[in-house]
Short mmCIF file of C-alpha atoms and ligand atoms in Angstrom, two decimals:
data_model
loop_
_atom_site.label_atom_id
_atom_site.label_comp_id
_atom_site.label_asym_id
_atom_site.label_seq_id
_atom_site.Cartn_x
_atom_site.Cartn_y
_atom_site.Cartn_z
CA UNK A 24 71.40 -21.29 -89.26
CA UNK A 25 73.04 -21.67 -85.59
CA UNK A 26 71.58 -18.15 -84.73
CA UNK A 27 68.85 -19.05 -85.86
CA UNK A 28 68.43 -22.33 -83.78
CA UNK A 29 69.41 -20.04 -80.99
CA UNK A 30 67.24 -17.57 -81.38
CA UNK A 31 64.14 -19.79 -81.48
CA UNK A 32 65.39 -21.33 -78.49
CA UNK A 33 65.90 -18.04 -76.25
CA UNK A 34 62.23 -17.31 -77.53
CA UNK A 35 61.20 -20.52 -76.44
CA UNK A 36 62.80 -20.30 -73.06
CA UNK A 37 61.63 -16.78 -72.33
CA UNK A 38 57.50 -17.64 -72.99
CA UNK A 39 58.57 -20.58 -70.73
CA UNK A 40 59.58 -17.93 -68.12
CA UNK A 41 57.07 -15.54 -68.47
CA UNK A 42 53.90 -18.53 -68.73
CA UNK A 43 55.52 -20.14 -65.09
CA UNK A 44 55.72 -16.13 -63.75
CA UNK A 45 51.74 -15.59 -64.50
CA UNK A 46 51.15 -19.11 -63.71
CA UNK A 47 52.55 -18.13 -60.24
CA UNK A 48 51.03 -14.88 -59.81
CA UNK A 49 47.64 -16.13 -60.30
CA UNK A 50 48.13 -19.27 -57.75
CA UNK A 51 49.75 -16.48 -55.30
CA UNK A 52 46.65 -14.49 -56.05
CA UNK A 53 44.28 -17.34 -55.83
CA UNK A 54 45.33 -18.24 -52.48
CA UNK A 55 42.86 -20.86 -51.41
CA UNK A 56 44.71 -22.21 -48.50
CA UNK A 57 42.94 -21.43 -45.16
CA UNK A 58 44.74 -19.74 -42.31
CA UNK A 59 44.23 -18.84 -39.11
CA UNK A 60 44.42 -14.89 -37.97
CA UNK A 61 44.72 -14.44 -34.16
CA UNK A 62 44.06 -11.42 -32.26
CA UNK A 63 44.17 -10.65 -28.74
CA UNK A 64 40.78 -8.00 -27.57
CA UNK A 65 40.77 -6.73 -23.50
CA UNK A 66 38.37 -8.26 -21.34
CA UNK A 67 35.81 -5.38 -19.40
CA UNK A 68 37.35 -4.81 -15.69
CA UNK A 69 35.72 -7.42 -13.45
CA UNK A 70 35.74 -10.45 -15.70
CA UNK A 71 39.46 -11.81 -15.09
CA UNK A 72 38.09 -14.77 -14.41
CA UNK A 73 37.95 -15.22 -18.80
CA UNK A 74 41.82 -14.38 -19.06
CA UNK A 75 42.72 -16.49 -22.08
CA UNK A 76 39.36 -17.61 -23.26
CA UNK A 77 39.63 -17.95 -26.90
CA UNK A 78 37.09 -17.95 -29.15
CA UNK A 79 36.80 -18.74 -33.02
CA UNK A 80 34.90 -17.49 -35.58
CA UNK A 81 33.33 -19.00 -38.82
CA UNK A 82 32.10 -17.07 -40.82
CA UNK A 83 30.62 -16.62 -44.58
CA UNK A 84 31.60 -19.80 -45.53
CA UNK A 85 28.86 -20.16 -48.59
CA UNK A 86 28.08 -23.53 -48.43
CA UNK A 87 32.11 -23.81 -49.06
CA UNK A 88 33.44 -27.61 -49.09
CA UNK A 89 35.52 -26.23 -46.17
CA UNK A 90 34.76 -28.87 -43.33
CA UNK A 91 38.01 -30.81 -43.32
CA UNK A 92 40.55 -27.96 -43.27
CA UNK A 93 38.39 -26.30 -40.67
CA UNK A 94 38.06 -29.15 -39.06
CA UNK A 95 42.16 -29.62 -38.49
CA UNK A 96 42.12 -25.48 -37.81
CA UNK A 97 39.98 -25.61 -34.98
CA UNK A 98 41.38 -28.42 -33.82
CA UNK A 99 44.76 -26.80 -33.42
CA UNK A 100 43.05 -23.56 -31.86
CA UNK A 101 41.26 -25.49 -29.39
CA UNK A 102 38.64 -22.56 -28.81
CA UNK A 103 36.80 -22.29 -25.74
CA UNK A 104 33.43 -21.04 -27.58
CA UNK A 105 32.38 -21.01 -31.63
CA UNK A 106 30.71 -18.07 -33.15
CA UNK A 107 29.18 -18.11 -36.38
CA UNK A 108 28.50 -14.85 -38.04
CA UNK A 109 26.35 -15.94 -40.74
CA UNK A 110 26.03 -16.58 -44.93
CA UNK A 111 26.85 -20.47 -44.35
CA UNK A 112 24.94 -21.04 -46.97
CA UNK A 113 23.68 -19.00 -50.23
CA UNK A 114 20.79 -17.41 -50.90
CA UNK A 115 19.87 -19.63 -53.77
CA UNK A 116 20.74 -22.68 -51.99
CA UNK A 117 18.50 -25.49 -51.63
CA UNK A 118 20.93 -28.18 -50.44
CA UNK A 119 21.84 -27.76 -47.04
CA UNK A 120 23.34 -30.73 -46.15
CA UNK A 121 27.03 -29.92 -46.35
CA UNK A 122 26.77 -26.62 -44.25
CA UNK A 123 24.94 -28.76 -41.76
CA UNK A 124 27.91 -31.50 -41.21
CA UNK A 125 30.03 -28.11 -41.03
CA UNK A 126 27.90 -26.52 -38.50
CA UNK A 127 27.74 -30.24 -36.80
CA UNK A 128 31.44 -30.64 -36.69
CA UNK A 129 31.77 -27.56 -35.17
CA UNK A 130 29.52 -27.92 -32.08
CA UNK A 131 31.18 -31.11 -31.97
CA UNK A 132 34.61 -28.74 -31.14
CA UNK A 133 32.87 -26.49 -28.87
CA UNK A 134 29.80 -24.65 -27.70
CA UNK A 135 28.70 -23.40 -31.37
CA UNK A 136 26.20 -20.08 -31.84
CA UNK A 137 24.96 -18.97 -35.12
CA UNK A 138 23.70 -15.36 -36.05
CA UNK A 139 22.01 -15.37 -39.84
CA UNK A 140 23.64 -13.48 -42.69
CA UNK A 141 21.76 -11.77 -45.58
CA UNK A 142 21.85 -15.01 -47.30
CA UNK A 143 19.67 -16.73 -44.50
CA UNK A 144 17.86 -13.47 -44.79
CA UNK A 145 17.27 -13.94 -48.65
CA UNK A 146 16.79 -17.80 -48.70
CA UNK A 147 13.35 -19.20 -47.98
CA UNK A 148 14.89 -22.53 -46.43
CA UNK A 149 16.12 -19.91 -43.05
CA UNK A 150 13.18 -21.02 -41.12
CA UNK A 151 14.65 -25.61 -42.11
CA UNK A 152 17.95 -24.60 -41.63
CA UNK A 153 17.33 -22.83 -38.13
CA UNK A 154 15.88 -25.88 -36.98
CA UNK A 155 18.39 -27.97 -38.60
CA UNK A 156 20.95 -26.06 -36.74
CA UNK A 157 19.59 -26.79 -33.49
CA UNK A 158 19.21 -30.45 -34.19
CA UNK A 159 22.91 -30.32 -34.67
CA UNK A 160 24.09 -28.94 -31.47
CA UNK A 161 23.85 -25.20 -32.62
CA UNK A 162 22.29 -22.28 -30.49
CA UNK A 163 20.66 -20.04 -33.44
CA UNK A 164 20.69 -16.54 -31.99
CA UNK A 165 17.87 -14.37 -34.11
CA UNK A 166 17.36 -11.41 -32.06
CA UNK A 167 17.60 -13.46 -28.83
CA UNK A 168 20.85 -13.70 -25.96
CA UNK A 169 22.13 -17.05 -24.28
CA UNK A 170 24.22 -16.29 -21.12
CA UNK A 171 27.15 -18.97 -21.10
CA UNK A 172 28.30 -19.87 -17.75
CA UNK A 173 32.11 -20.14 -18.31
CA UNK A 174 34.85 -20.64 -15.72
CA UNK A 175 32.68 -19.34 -12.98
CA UNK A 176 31.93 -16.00 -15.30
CA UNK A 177 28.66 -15.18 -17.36
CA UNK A 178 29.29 -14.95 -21.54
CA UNK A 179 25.87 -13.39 -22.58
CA UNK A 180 26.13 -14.33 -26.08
CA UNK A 181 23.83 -11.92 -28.21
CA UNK A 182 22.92 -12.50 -31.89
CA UNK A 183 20.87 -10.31 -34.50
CA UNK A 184 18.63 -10.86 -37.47
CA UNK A 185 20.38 -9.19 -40.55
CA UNK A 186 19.51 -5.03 -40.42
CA UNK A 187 18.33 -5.32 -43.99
CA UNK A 188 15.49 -7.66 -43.23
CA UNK A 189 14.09 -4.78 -41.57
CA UNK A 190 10.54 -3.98 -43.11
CA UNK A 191 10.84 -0.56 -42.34
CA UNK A 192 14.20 -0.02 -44.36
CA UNK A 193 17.63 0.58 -43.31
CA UNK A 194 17.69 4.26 -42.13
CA UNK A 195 15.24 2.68 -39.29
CA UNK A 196 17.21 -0.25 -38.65
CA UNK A 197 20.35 1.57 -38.15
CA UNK A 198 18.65 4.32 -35.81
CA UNK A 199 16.48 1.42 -33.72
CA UNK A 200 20.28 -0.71 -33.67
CA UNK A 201 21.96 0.28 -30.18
CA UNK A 202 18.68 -0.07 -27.99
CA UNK A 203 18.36 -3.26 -30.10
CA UNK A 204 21.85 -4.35 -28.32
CA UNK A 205 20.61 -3.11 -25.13
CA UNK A 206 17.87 -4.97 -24.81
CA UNK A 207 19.55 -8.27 -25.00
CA UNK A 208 22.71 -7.13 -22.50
CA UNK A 209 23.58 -8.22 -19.49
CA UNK A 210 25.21 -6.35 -16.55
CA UNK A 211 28.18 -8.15 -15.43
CA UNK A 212 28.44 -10.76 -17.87
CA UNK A 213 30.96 -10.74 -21.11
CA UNK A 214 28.32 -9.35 -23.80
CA UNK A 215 29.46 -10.91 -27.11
CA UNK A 216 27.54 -9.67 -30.31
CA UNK A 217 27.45 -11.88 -33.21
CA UNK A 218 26.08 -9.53 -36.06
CA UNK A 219 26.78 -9.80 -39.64
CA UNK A 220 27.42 -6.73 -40.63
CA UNK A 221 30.96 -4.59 -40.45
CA UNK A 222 29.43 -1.52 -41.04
CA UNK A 223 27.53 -0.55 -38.04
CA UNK A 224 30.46 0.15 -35.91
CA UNK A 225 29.31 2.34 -34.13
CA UNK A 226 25.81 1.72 -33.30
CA UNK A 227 27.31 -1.53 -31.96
CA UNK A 228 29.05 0.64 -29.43
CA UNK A 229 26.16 2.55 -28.46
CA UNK A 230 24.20 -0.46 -27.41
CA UNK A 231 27.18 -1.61 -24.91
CA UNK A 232 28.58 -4.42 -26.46
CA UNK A 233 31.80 -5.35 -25.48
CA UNK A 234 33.24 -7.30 -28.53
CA UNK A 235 31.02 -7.56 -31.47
CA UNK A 236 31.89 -10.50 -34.32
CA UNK A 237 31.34 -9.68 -38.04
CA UNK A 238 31.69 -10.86 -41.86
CA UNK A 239 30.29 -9.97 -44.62
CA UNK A 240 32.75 -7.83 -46.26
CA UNK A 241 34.92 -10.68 -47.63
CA UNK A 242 38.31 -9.06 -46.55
CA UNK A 243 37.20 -6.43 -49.59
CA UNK A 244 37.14 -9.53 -52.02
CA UNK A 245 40.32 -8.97 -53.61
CA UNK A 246 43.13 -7.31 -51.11
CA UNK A 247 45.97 -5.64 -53.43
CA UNK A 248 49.20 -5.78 -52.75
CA UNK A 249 50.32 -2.17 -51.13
CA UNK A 250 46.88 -0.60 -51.77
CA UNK A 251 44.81 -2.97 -49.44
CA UNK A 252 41.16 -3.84 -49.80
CA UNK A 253 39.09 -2.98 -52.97
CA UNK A 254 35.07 -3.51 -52.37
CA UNK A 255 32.80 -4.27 -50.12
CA UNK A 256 28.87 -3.88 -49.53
CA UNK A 257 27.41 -1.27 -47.75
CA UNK A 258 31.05 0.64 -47.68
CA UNK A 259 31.92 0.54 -51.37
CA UNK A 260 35.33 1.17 -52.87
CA UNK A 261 38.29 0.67 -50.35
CA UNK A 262 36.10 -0.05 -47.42
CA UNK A 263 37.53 0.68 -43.67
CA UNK A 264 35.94 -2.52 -41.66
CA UNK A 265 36.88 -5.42 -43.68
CA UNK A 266 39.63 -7.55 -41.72
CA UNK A 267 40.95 -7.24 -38.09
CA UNK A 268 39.98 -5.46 -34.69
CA UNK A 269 38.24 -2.12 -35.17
CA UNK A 270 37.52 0.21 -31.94
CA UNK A 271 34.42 2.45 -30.30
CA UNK A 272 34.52 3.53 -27.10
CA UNK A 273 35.41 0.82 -25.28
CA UNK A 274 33.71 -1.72 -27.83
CA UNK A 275 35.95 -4.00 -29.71
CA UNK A 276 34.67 -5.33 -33.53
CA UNK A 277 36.37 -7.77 -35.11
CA UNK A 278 36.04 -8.56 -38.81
CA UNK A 279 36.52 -12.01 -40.67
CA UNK A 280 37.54 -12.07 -43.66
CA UNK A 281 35.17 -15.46 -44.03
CA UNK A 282 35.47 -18.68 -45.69
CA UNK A 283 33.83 -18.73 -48.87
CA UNK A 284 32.54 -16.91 -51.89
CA UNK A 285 28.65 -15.59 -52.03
CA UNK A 286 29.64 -13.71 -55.79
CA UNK A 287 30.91 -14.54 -59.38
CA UNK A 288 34.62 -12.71 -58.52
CA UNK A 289 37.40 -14.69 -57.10
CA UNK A 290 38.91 -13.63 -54.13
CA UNK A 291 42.17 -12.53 -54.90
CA UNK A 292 45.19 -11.85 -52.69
CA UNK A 293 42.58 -12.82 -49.77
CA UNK A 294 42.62 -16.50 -49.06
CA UNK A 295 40.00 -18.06 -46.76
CA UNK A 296 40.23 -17.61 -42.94
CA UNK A 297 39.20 -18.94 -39.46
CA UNK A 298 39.59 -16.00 -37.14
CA UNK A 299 40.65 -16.89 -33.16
CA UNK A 300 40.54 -14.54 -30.66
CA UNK A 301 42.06 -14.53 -27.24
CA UNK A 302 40.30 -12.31 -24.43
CA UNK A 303 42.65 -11.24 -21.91
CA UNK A 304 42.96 -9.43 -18.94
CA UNK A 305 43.86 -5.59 -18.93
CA UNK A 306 47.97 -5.20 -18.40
CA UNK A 307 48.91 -8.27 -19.58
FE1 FE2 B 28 29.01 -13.36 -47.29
#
Protein backbone atom coordinates (compact mmCIF):
# COMPACT_ATOMS: atom_id res chain seq x y z
CA UNK A 1 0.00 0.00 0.00
CA UNK A 2 3.15 2.39 0.85
CA UNK A 3 4.52 1.61 -2.72
CA UNK A 4 1.73 2.24 -3.88
CA UNK A 5 1.23 5.76 -2.29
CA UNK A 6 4.71 6.24 -3.58
CA UNK A 7 4.35 5.36 -6.75
CA UNK A 8 1.35 7.63 -7.45
CA UNK A 9 3.28 10.28 -5.98
CA UNK A 10 6.60 9.96 -8.20
CA UNK A 11 3.94 9.92 -11.12
CA UNK A 12 2.47 12.88 -9.84
CA UNK A 13 5.70 14.73 -9.39
CA UNK A 14 7.16 13.75 -12.73
CA UNK A 15 3.86 15.21 -15.00
CA UNK A 16 4.53 18.16 -12.60
CA UNK A 17 8.08 18.29 -14.08
CA UNK A 18 7.50 17.61 -17.45
CA UNK A 19 4.00 20.20 -17.64
CA UNK A 20 6.53 23.24 -15.96
CA UNK A 21 9.43 21.97 -18.76
CA UNK A 22 6.84 22.54 -21.86
CA UNK A 23 5.29 25.28 -20.01
CA UNK A 24 8.82 26.85 -20.22
CA UNK A 25 9.75 25.93 -23.59
CA UNK A 26 6.81 27.46 -25.09
CA UNK A 27 7.22 30.94 -23.00
CA UNK A 28 11.10 30.66 -24.13
CA UNK A 29 9.73 30.10 -27.58
CA UNK A 30 7.08 32.70 -27.38
CA UNK A 31 9.42 35.34 -26.54
CA UNK A 32 7.36 38.48 -26.70
CA UNK A 33 9.68 40.75 -24.91
CA UNK A 34 11.14 43.47 -27.23
CA UNK A 35 14.86 44.03 -27.55
CA UNK A 36 17.03 46.12 -29.03
CA UNK A 37 19.78 44.73 -31.76
CA UNK A 38 22.61 47.23 -32.45
CA UNK A 39 24.89 47.23 -35.27
CA UNK A 40 27.57 49.41 -36.27
CA UNK A 41 27.58 50.04 -40.69
CA UNK A 42 30.79 52.41 -42.19
CA UNK A 43 30.00 55.74 -43.21
CA UNK A 44 31.09 56.52 -47.31
CA UNK A 45 34.67 58.45 -47.18
CA UNK A 46 33.87 62.16 -46.93
CA UNK A 47 30.98 62.13 -44.50
CA UNK A 48 32.95 62.01 -41.01
CA UNK A 49 31.13 64.64 -40.08
CA UNK A 50 28.02 61.64 -39.19
CA UNK A 51 30.57 59.59 -36.94
CA UNK A 52 28.16 58.17 -34.39
CA UNK A 53 24.86 59.11 -35.85
CA UNK A 54 22.52 56.46 -34.85
CA UNK A 55 19.56 55.69 -36.31
CA UNK A 56 16.53 53.31 -35.38
CA UNK A 57 14.36 51.38 -37.19
CA UNK A 58 10.62 50.34 -36.77
CA UNK A 59 9.53 48.21 -38.65
CA UNK A 60 6.46 45.67 -39.42
CA UNK A 61 4.90 46.36 -36.41
CA UNK A 62 1.13 45.24 -37.65
CA UNK A 63 -0.86 47.50 -35.94
CA UNK A 64 1.01 45.74 -32.77
CA UNK A 65 -0.04 47.34 -29.23
CA UNK A 66 3.74 48.03 -29.13
CA UNK A 67 3.83 51.89 -28.33
CA UNK A 68 4.84 51.81 -24.68
CA UNK A 69 7.77 49.36 -24.81
CA UNK A 70 8.94 51.17 -27.90
CA UNK A 71 8.40 54.07 -26.45
CA UNK A 72 10.99 53.29 -23.28
CA UNK A 73 13.40 51.52 -26.23
CA UNK A 74 13.86 54.49 -28.12
CA UNK A 75 14.09 56.42 -25.39
CA UNK A 76 17.15 54.61 -24.13
CA UNK A 77 18.68 54.60 -27.81
CA UNK A 78 18.27 58.17 -28.17
CA UNK A 79 18.49 57.92 -32.13
CA UNK A 80 19.48 60.75 -34.12
CA UNK A 81 16.89 59.88 -37.08
CA UNK A 82 13.68 57.20 -37.22
CA UNK A 83 13.13 55.03 -40.17
CA UNK A 84 10.13 53.18 -40.74
CA UNK A 85 10.22 50.37 -43.18
CA UNK A 86 6.68 49.71 -43.55
CA UNK A 87 3.50 47.03 -42.68
CA UNK A 88 2.49 49.32 -39.54
CA UNK A 89 -0.60 48.35 -40.12
CA UNK A 90 -2.45 45.22 -41.89
CA UNK A 91 -3.85 44.88 -44.94
CA UNK A 92 -7.31 44.29 -43.64
CA UNK A 93 -7.12 46.99 -41.22
CA UNK A 94 -9.59 49.62 -40.97
CA UNK A 95 -8.66 51.13 -37.59
CA UNK A 96 -5.74 53.13 -37.75
CA UNK A 97 -5.71 54.90 -34.80
CA UNK A 98 -3.23 52.98 -32.68
CA UNK A 99 -0.45 52.83 -35.44
CA UNK A 100 -0.99 56.54 -35.69
CA UNK A 101 -0.19 57.40 -31.78
CA UNK A 102 2.84 54.90 -32.59
CA UNK A 103 3.95 56.69 -35.60
CA UNK A 104 3.15 60.08 -33.45
CA UNK A 105 5.24 59.06 -30.55
CA UNK A 106 7.89 58.37 -32.65
CA UNK A 107 8.35 61.71 -34.51
CA UNK A 108 7.88 62.96 -31.16
CA UNK A 109 11.60 61.05 -30.45
CA UNK A 110 13.10 62.13 -33.58
CA UNK A 111 12.89 63.10 -37.21
CA UNK A 112 10.50 60.04 -38.27
CA UNK A 113 10.30 58.75 -42.25
CA UNK A 114 8.00 56.11 -43.37
CA UNK A 115 8.39 53.87 -46.59
CA UNK A 116 4.94 51.63 -47.18
CA UNK A 117 5.01 47.85 -46.86
CA UNK A 118 2.86 45.41 -48.91
CA UNK A 119 0.25 45.89 -46.37
CA UNK A 120 -0.10 49.72 -47.20
CA UNK A 121 0.21 48.35 -50.68
CA UNK A 122 -2.84 45.92 -50.17
CA UNK A 123 -5.02 48.19 -47.88
CA UNK A 124 -7.29 50.74 -49.51
CA UNK A 125 -6.99 53.19 -46.39
CA UNK A 126 -2.82 53.84 -47.81
CA UNK A 127 -3.89 56.96 -49.47
CA UNK A 128 -5.85 58.23 -45.15
CA UNK A 129 -3.08 56.85 -43.54
CA UNK A 130 -0.36 58.73 -45.74
CA UNK A 131 -1.96 61.80 -44.89
CA UNK A 132 -2.51 60.83 -41.41
CA UNK A 133 1.14 60.25 -41.17
CA UNK A 134 2.05 63.59 -42.16
CA UNK A 135 -0.39 65.22 -39.83
CA UNK A 136 1.59 63.46 -37.20
CA UNK A 137 5.00 64.68 -37.79
CA UNK A 138 5.93 61.84 -40.33
CA UNK A 139 7.76 62.39 -43.76
CA UNK A 140 5.98 59.51 -45.99
CA UNK A 141 8.62 58.66 -48.57
CA UNK A 142 6.61 56.87 -51.74
CA UNK A 143 9.04 56.97 -54.44
CA UNK A 144 10.27 60.44 -53.38
CA UNK A 145 13.93 61.56 -51.34
CA UNK A 146 14.17 64.22 -48.41
CA UNK A 147 17.81 65.42 -47.93
CA UNK A 148 18.28 65.87 -44.01
CA UNK A 149 20.68 68.47 -43.11
CA UNK A 150 22.47 66.83 -40.11
CA UNK A 151 25.52 68.07 -38.21
CA UNK A 152 26.61 70.20 -41.08
CA UNK A 153 26.29 66.87 -43.52
CA UNK A 154 23.40 66.04 -46.09
CA UNK A 155 21.22 62.55 -45.14
CA UNK A 156 19.25 62.13 -48.49
CA UNK A 157 16.72 59.93 -47.11
CA UNK A 158 15.14 57.81 -50.06
CA UNK A 159 11.96 55.70 -49.74
CA UNK A 160 10.12 53.26 -52.28
CA UNK A 161 6.61 52.14 -53.05
CA UNK A 162 6.49 48.27 -52.45
CA UNK A 163 8.06 46.39 -55.92
CA UNK A 164 4.93 44.27 -56.01
CA UNK A 165 2.59 47.16 -56.57
CA UNK A 166 4.20 47.32 -59.78
CA UNK A 167 1.47 47.00 -62.63
CA UNK A 168 3.80 45.58 -64.87
CA UNK A 169 4.78 42.55 -62.50
CA UNK A 170 7.79 41.78 -60.63
CA UNK A 171 10.36 40.61 -63.27
CA UNK A 172 9.95 44.50 -64.40
CA UNK A 173 10.12 45.90 -61.09
CA UNK A 174 13.20 44.14 -60.16
CA UNK A 175 15.00 44.99 -63.61
CA UNK A 176 13.64 48.94 -63.53
CA UNK A 177 14.93 48.79 -59.36
CA UNK A 178 18.64 50.26 -59.38
CA UNK A 179 17.91 53.29 -61.84
CA UNK A 180 14.83 53.57 -59.57
CA UNK A 181 17.53 54.26 -56.61
CA UNK A 182 19.43 56.42 -58.84
CA UNK A 183 17.10 58.68 -59.60
CA UNK A 184 16.39 59.76 -56.12
CA UNK A 185 20.44 59.87 -55.01
CA UNK A 186 22.36 62.42 -54.13
CA UNK A 187 26.12 63.01 -54.70
CA UNK A 188 27.74 63.78 -51.52
CA UNK A 189 25.08 63.30 -49.18
CA UNK A 190 24.52 59.95 -46.87
CA UNK A 191 21.88 58.10 -49.28
CA UNK A 192 19.69 56.07 -46.89
CA UNK A 193 17.10 53.66 -48.60
CA UNK A 194 14.13 52.74 -46.71
CA UNK A 195 12.61 49.79 -48.84
CA UNK A 196 10.61 46.99 -47.59
CA UNK A 197 11.84 44.32 -49.07
CA UNK A 198 15.10 42.00 -48.01
CA UNK A 199 15.29 40.41 -51.10
CA UNK A 200 16.54 42.81 -53.59
CA UNK A 201 20.00 42.98 -52.31
CA UNK A 202 21.50 43.52 -54.90
CA UNK A 203 19.64 45.73 -57.11
CA UNK A 204 19.82 48.00 -54.04
CA UNK A 205 23.54 48.09 -54.67
CA UNK A 206 23.35 48.79 -58.19
CA UNK A 207 21.40 51.95 -57.72
CA UNK A 208 24.23 53.39 -55.19
CA UNK A 209 22.72 53.28 -52.04
CA UNK A 210 24.82 53.37 -49.24
CA UNK A 211 22.79 51.64 -46.41
CA UNK A 212 19.45 50.37 -47.36
CA UNK A 213 16.74 49.54 -44.29
CA UNK A 214 14.42 46.49 -44.65
CA UNK A 215 11.62 44.14 -43.00
CA UNK A 216 9.44 42.08 -44.17
CA UNK A 217 10.89 38.78 -43.61
CA UNK A 218 9.93 38.55 -39.90
CA UNK A 219 13.45 37.25 -38.75
CA UNK A 220 12.10 33.90 -40.84
CA UNK A 221 9.01 33.81 -38.40
CA UNK A 222 10.17 31.17 -36.26
CA UNK A 223 14.25 31.11 -35.76
CA UNK A 224 15.26 27.43 -34.50
CA UNK A 225 17.57 26.86 -32.19
CA UNK A 226 21.01 25.68 -34.11
CA UNK A 227 19.30 25.56 -37.53
CA UNK A 228 18.41 29.37 -37.77
CA UNK A 229 15.58 30.90 -39.74
CA UNK A 230 12.73 28.78 -41.30
CA UNK A 231 10.45 30.97 -43.92
CA UNK A 232 10.17 33.89 -45.38
CA UNK A 233 8.38 35.53 -48.56
CA UNK A 234 9.91 35.96 -51.66
CA UNK A 235 13.05 33.64 -50.36
CA UNK A 236 11.16 30.61 -49.09
CA UNK A 237 12.55 27.91 -46.84
CA UNK A 238 15.69 29.01 -44.77
CA UNK A 239 15.91 32.40 -46.31
CA UNK A 240 19.51 34.31 -46.38
CA UNK A 241 18.30 38.16 -45.66
CA UNK A 242 16.17 37.91 -42.70
CA UNK A 243 18.05 39.57 -39.59
CA UNK A 244 21.31 41.65 -39.42
CA UNK A 245 23.77 43.58 -41.86
CA UNK A 246 24.03 41.99 -45.30
CA UNK A 247 26.79 43.39 -47.91
CA UNK A 248 27.06 44.50 -51.92
CA UNK A 249 29.69 46.27 -53.08
CA UNK A 250 30.09 48.82 -50.89
CA UNK A 251 26.21 48.91 -49.98
CA UNK A 252 25.25 47.96 -46.53
CA UNK A 253 21.40 46.28 -45.94
CA UNK A 254 20.22 45.83 -42.81
CA UNK A 255 17.28 43.60 -41.93
CA UNK A 256 14.71 43.93 -38.95
CA UNK A 257 13.38 41.36 -37.70
CA UNK A 258 10.09 43.81 -37.04
CA UNK A 259 7.66 44.23 -34.37
CA UNK A 260 4.62 42.45 -35.01
CA UNK A 261 2.79 39.64 -36.70
CA UNK A 262 1.01 40.21 -40.37
CA UNK A 263 0.10 35.98 -40.34
CA UNK A 264 -1.84 33.28 -38.30
CA UNK A 265 1.82 31.59 -37.02
CA UNK A 266 3.43 32.75 -33.91
CA UNK A 267 6.74 33.85 -34.02
CA UNK A 268 8.74 31.50 -32.31
CA UNK A 269 12.28 31.70 -30.96
CA UNK A 270 12.12 35.37 -32.62
CA UNK A 271 10.82 37.92 -30.20
CA UNK A 272 9.97 41.46 -31.39
CA UNK A 273 12.77 44.00 -32.13
CA UNK A 274 13.75 47.72 -32.51
CA UNK A 275 16.88 47.70 -34.60
CA UNK A 276 19.64 50.81 -33.85
CA UNK A 277 22.31 51.42 -35.93
CA UNK A 278 25.41 53.44 -35.39
CA UNK A 279 27.22 54.96 -38.59
CA UNK A 280 30.76 55.42 -38.04
CA UNK A 281 33.72 56.54 -39.51
CA UNK A 282 36.11 54.11 -41.48
CA UNK A 283 39.10 52.81 -38.89
CA UNK A 284 37.43 53.28 -35.94
FE1 LIG B 1 5.33 42.41 -42.37
Amino acid sequence: MRGGREHAWKRAALLLAAGAAAAGGCAWAVQGKLTTAWYEVPLPAGLEGLDGVKIAQISDVHSADLERPLGAALAAAAPDLIVMTGDLVNREDRELSRALSLARMAAETAPAFFAPGNHEGDNPCWPELRDRLEEAGVQVLEDRAVLWSLRGEGVNLMGLWDVTHDPLGWAHAQAALPERVRALRREGALNVLLSHRPSLLEEYGAGGADVVFCGHAHGGQVRLPLAGPVFAPDEGLFPKHTAGVYQAGETRMVVSRGLGNGTPYPRLWNGPELVVVTMKRAGT
